[in-house]
Coordinates of C-alpha atoms and ligand atoms in Angstrom, one line a residue:
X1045 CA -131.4 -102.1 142.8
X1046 CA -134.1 -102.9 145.2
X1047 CA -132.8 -100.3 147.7
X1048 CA -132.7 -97.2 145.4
X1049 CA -135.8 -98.3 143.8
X1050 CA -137.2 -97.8 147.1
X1051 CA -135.4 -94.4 147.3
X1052 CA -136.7 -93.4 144.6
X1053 CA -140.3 -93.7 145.5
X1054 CA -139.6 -92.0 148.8
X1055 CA -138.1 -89.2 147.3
X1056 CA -141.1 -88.9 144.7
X1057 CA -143.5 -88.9 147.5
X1058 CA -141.5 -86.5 149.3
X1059 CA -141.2 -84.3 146.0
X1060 CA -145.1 -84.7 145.8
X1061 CA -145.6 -84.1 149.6
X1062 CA -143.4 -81.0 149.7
X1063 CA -145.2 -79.5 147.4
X1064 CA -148.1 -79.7 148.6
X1065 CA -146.9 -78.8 151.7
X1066 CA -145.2 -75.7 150.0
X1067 CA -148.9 -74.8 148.4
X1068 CA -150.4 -75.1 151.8
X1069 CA -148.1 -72.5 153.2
X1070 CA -148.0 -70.6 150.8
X1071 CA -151.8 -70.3 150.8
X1072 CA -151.9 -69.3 154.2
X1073 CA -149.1 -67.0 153.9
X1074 CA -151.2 -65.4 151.3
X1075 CA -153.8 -64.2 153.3
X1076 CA -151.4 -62.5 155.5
X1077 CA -149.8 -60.1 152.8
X1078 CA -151.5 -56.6 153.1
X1079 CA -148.9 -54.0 151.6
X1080 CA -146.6 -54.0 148.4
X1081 CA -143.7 -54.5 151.0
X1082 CA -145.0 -57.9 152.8
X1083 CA -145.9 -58.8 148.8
X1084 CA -142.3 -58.8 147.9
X1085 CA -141.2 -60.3 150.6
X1086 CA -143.3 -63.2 150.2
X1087 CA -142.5 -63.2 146.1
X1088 CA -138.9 -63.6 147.4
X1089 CA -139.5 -66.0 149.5
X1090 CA -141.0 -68.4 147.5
X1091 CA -140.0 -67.6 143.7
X1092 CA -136.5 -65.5 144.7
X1093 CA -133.5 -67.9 144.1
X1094 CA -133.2 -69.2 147.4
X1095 CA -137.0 -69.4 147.4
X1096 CA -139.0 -72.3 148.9
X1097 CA -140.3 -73.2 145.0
X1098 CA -136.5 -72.4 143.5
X1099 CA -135.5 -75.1 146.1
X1100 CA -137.6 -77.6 144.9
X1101 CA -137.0 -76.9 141.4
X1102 CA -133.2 -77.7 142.2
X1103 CA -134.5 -81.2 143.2
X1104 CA -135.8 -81.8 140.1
X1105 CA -132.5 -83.3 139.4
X1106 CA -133.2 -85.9 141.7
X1107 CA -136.3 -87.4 140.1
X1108 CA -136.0 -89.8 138.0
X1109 CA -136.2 -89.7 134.3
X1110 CA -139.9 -91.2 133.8
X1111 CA -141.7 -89.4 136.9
X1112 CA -139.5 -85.9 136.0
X1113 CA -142.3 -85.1 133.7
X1114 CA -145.2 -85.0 135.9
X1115 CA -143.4 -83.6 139.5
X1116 CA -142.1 -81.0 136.4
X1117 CA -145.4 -80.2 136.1
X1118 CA -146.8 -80.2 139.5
X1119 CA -144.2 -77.6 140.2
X1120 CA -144.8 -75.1 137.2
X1121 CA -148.7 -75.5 137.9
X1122 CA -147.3 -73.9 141.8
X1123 CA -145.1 -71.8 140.2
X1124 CA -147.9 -69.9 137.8
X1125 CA -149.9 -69.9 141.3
X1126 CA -147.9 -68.1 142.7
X1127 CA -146.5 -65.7 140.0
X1128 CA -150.3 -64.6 139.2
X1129 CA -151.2 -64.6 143.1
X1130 CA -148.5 -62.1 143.3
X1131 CA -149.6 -60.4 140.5
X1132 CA -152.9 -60.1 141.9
X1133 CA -151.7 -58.9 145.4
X1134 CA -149.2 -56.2 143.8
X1135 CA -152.5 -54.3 142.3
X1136 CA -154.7 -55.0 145.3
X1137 CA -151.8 -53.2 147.5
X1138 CA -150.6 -50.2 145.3
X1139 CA -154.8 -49.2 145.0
X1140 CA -154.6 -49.4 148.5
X1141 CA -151.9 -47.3 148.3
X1142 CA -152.7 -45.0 146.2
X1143 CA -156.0 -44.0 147.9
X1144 CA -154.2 -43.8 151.5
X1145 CA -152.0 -41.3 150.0
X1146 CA -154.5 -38.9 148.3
X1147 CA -156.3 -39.2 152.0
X1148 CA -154.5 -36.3 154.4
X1149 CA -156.9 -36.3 157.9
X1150 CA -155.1 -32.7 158.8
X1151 CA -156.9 -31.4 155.3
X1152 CA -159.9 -29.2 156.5
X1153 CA -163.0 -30.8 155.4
X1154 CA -165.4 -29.9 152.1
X1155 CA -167.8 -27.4 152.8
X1156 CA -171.3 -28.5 151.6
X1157 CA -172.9 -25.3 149.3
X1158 CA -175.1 -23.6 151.5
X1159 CA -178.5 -22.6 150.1
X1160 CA -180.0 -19.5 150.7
X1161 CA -183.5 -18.0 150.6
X1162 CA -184.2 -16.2 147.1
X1163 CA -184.3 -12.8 146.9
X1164 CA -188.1 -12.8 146.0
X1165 CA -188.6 -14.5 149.0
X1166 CA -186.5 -12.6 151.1
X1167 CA -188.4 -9.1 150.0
X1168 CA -192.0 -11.1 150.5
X1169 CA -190.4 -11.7 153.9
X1170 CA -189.6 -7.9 154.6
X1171 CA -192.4 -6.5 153.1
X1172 CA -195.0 -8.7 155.8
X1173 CA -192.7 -8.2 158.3
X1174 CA -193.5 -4.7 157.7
X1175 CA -197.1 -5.4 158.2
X1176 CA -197.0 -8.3 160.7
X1177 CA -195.6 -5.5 162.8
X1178 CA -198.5 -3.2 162.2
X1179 CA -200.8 -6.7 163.0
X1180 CA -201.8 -7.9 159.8
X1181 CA -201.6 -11.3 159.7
X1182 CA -200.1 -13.4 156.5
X1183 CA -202.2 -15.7 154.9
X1184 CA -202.0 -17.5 151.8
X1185 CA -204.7 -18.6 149.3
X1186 CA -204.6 -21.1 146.2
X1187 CA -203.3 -19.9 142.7
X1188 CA -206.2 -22.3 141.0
X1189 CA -209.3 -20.4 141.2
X1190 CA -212.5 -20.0 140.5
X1191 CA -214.1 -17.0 138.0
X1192 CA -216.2 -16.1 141.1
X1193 CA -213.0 -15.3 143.5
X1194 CA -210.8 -13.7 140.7
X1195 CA -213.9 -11.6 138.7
X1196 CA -217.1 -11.6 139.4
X1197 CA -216.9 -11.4 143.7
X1198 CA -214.2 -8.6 142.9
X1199 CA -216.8 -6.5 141.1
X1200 CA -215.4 -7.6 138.0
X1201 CA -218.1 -8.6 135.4
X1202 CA -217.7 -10.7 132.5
X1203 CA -218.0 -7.9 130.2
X1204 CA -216.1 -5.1 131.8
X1205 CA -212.7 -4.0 130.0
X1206 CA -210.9 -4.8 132.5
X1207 CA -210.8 -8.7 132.5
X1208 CA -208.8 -8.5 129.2
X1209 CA -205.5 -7.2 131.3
X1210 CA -205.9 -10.2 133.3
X1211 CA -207.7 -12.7 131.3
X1212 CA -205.7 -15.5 132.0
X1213 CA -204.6 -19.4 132.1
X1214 CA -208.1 -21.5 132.1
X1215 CA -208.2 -25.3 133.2
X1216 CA -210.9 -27.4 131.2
X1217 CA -213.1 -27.7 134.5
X1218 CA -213.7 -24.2 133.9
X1219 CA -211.2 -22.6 136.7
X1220 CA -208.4 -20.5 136.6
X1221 CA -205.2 -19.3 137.7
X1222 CA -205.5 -16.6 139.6
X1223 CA -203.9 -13.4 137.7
X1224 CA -204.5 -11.4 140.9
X1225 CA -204.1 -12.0 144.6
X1226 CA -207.3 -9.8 145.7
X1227 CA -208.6 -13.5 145.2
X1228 CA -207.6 -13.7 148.7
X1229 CA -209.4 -10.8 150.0
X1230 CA -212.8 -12.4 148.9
X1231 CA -211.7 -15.9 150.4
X1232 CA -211.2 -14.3 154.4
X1233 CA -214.0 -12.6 154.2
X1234 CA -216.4 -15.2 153.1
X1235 CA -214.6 -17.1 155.8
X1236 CA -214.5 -14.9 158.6
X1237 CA -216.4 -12.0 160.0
X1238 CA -214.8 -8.7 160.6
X1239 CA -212.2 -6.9 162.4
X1240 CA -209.5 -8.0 159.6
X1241 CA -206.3 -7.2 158.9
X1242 CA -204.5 -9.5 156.0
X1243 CA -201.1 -9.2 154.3
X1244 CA -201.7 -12.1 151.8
X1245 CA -198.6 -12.9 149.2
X1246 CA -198.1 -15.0 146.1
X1247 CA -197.9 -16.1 143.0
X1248 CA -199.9 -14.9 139.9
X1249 CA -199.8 -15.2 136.1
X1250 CA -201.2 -13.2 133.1
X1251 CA -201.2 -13.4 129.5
X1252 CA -198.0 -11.5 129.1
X1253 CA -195.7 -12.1 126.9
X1254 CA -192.0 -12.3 128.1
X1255 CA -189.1 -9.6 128.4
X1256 CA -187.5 -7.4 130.2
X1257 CA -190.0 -6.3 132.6
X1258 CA -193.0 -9.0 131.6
X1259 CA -193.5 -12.4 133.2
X1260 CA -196.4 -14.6 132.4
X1261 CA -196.3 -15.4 136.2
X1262 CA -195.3 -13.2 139.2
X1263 CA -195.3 -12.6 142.7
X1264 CA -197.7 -10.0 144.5
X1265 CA -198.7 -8.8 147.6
X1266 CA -202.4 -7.9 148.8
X1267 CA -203.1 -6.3 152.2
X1268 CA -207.0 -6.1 153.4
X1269 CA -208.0 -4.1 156.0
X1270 CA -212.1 -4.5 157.6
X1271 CA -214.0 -2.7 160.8
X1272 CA -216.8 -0.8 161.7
X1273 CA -215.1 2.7 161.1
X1274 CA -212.0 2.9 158.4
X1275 CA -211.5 6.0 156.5
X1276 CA -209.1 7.2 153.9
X1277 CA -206.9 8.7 156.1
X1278 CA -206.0 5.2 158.0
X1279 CA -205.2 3.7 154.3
X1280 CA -203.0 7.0 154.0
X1281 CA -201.1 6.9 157.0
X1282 CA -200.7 2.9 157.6
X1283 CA -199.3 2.7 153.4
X1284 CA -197.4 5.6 154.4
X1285 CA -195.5 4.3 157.0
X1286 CA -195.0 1.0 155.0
X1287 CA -193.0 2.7 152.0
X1288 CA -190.8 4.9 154.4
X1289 CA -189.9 1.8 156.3
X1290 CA -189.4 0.0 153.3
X1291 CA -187.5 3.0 151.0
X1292 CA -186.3 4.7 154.0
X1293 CA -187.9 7.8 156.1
X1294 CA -187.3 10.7 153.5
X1295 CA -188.9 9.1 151.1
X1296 CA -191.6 11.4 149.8
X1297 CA -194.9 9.9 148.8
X1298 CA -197.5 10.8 146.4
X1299 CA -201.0 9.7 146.0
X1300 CA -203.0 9.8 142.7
X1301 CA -206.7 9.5 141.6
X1302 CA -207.0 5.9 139.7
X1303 CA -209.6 3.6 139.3
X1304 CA -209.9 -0.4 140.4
X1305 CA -213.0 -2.4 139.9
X1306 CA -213.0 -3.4 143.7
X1307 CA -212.4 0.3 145.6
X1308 CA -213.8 3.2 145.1
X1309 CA -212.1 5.8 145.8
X1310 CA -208.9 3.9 144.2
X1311 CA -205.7 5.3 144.3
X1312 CA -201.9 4.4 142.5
X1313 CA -199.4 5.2 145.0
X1314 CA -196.3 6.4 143.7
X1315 CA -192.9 7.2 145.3
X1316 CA -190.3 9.7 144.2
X1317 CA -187.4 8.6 142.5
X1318 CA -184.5 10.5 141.1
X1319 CA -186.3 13.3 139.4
X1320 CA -189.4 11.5 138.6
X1321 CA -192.0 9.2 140.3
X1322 CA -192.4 5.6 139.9
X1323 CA -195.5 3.4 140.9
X1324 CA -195.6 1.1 143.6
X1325 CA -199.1 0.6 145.0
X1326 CA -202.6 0.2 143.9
X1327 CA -205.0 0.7 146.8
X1328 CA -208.2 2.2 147.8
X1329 CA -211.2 1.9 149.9
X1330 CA -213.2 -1.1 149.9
X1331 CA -216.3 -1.2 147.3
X1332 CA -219.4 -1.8 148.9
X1333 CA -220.3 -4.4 145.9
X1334 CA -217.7 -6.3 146.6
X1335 CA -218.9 -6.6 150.6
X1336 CA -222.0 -7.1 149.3
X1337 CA -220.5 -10.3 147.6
X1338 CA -218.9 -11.7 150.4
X1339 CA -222.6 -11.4 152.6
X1340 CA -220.9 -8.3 154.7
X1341 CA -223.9 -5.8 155.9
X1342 CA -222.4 -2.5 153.6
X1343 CA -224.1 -0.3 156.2
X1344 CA -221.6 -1.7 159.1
X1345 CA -218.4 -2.1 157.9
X1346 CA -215.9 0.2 155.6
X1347 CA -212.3 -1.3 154.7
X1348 CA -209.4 -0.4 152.1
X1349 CA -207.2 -2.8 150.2
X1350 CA -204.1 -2.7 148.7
X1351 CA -202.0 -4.4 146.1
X1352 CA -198.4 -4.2 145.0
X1353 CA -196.3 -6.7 142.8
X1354 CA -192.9 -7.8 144.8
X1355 CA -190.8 -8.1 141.6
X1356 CA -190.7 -4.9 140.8
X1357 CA -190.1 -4.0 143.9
X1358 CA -187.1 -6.1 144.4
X1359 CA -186.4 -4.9 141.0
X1360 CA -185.9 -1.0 141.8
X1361 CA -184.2 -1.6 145.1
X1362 CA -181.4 -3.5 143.8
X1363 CA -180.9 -1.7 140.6
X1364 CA -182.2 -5.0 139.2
X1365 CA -183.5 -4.6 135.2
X1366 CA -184.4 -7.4 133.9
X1367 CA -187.3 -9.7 135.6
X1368 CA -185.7 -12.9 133.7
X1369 CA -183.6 -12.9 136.4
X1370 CA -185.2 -14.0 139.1
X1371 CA -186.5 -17.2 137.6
X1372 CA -183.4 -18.2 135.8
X1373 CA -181.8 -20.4 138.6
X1374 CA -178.5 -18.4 137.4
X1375 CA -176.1 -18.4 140.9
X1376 CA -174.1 -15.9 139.7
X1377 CA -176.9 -13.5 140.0
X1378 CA -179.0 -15.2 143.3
X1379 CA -175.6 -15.4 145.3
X1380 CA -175.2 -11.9 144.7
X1381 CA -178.3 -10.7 147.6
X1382 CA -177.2 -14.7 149.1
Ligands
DAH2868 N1 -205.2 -6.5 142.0 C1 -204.6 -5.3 141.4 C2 -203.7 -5.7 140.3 O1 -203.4 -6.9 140.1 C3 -203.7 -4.6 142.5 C4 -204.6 -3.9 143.5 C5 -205.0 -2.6 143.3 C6 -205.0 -4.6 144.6 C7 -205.8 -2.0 144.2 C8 -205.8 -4.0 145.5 C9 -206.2 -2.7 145.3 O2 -206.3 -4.6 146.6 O3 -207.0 -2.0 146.2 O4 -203.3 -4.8 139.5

């Protein structure tokens, strides 16, 4: 009796032992399995029926009656261990899986969408160009202004008809934005003395209502020209070689009698188109009221300006008809001149 009392301690302890021993392998085995194929194989090897856990299961015979109860449990407590531990590393490996598939290197990459520039911005850029080449030089101005740069330095005053057209957008400190970009015109010269030549483009609003070929806000262009001895004829020829460049070299040209606050003479410029004529410029030579403004001696110097609005522009060039467009953000339309 002793004897196999003794036994049966030993073998208890050894039950006890293996499995702890078993758990400890098993645990580092563990962190070896990194595919669904090294998972089954260690699933097999401990829970398939020659598995290290099986094994010791088939001991369990072996122990006796009043300790069977807790090595019994000992050895489902290893057994749900491992069962969910390969549970877990069946999911961690098929994701694994799954995304190393869907990854092919030898698949050409995925093109970022290119931008491009807008086609308002593009024409803005050709029409300078055009004049950068004949040395004007671009220059910007702010679209917050002042009464004095938008009216009254323009030979605009308070009362005259014309400020309802572009009686605009007021900011409660009693400025404005701008509904013109002759602002710019009275901004380099109260900055700078003459020769000038200035292509100045950008952004204007009025209080239009919107459709087809209104926009409270839009884009124009204003060119300035200053010295000691201008005369029509250089406003003629330099806004002559502008439209051919930009319409092309037949196109034929045709100047009529207008009036603007700020030139006098003042002239709409229109070209010919189809059977008719459309307009495309507002110009004229320089008012001597408005040089007196900008503290110019009138006796000295003689200039012409010019203004011209880039949308419609853009518009008639590209068969284009309705303004909307350009400030929808639609890319089925911008990728079109892209
Ligand atoms: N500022 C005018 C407008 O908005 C356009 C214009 C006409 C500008 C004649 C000029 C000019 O410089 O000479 O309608």
């Amino acid at each position: 009796m002793g004897t196999s009392r003794v036994l049966i301690r030993y073998r208890i302890a050894s039950m006890n032992d293996q499995i702890s021993r078993l758990e400890a392998q098993a645990l580092e085995d563990l962190s070896l399995v990194n595919s669904a194929e090294a998972t089954e194989a260690f699933r097999i090897a401990y829970l398939g029926k020659k598995g290290k856990l099986t094994e010791l299961f088939k001991l369990l015979g072996t122990v006796p009656p009043e300790e069977k109860k807790s090595v019994g449990a000992e050895l489902n407590r290893v057994k749900v261990w491992l069962e969910t531990s390969v549970e877990t590393c069946r999911q961690k490996t098929s994701a694994k899986a799954a995304t190393d598939e869907t990854f092919d290197e030898t698949l050409p990459g995925i093109r970022p969408p290119r931008g491009s520039i807008h086609l308002l911005q593009h024409t803005i850029r050709e029409i300078t160009g055009v004049f950068n080449r004949m040395g004007f030089q671009t220059v910007e101005g702010p679209e917050i202004e002042t009464e004095f740069h938008n009216f009254t330095a323009l030979n605009i005053p308070l009362d005259h008809p014309s400020r309802d057209a572009f009686d605009t957008f007021y900011t409660t400190r009693g400025q404005l934005l701008r509904s013109q970009t002759s602002t710019v015109q009275i901004r380099v010269m109260k900055d700078r003395k003459p020769p000038l030549k200035i292509i100045a483009p950008g952004r204007v609003y009025r209080p239009d209502t919107v459709d087809a070929s209104h926009s409270f806000m839009f884009h124009q262009i204003e060119g300035l020209l200053v010295d000691e001895h201008v005369t029509f004829s250089d406003l003629k020829g330099v806004l002559h070689l502008f439209l051919r460049e930009l319409f092309g070299s037949q196109t034929k040209i045709r100047f009529r009698p207008h009036f603007f606050p700020f030139t006098e003479p003042s002239v709409e410029i229109d070209i010919q188109w189809g059977k008719g004529w459309l307009e495309i410029l507002g110009a004229g030579s320089v008012d001597p009221n408005v040089f007196k403004e900008v503290g110019y001696d009138v006796s000295n110097v003689r200039g012409f300006a010019f203004g011209l609005g880039v949308e419609r522009i853009a518009m008639l060039r590209h068969g284009i008809n309705d303004i909307r467009h350009f400030y929808e953000n639609d890319l089925r339309f911008l990728r079109q001149f892209a």
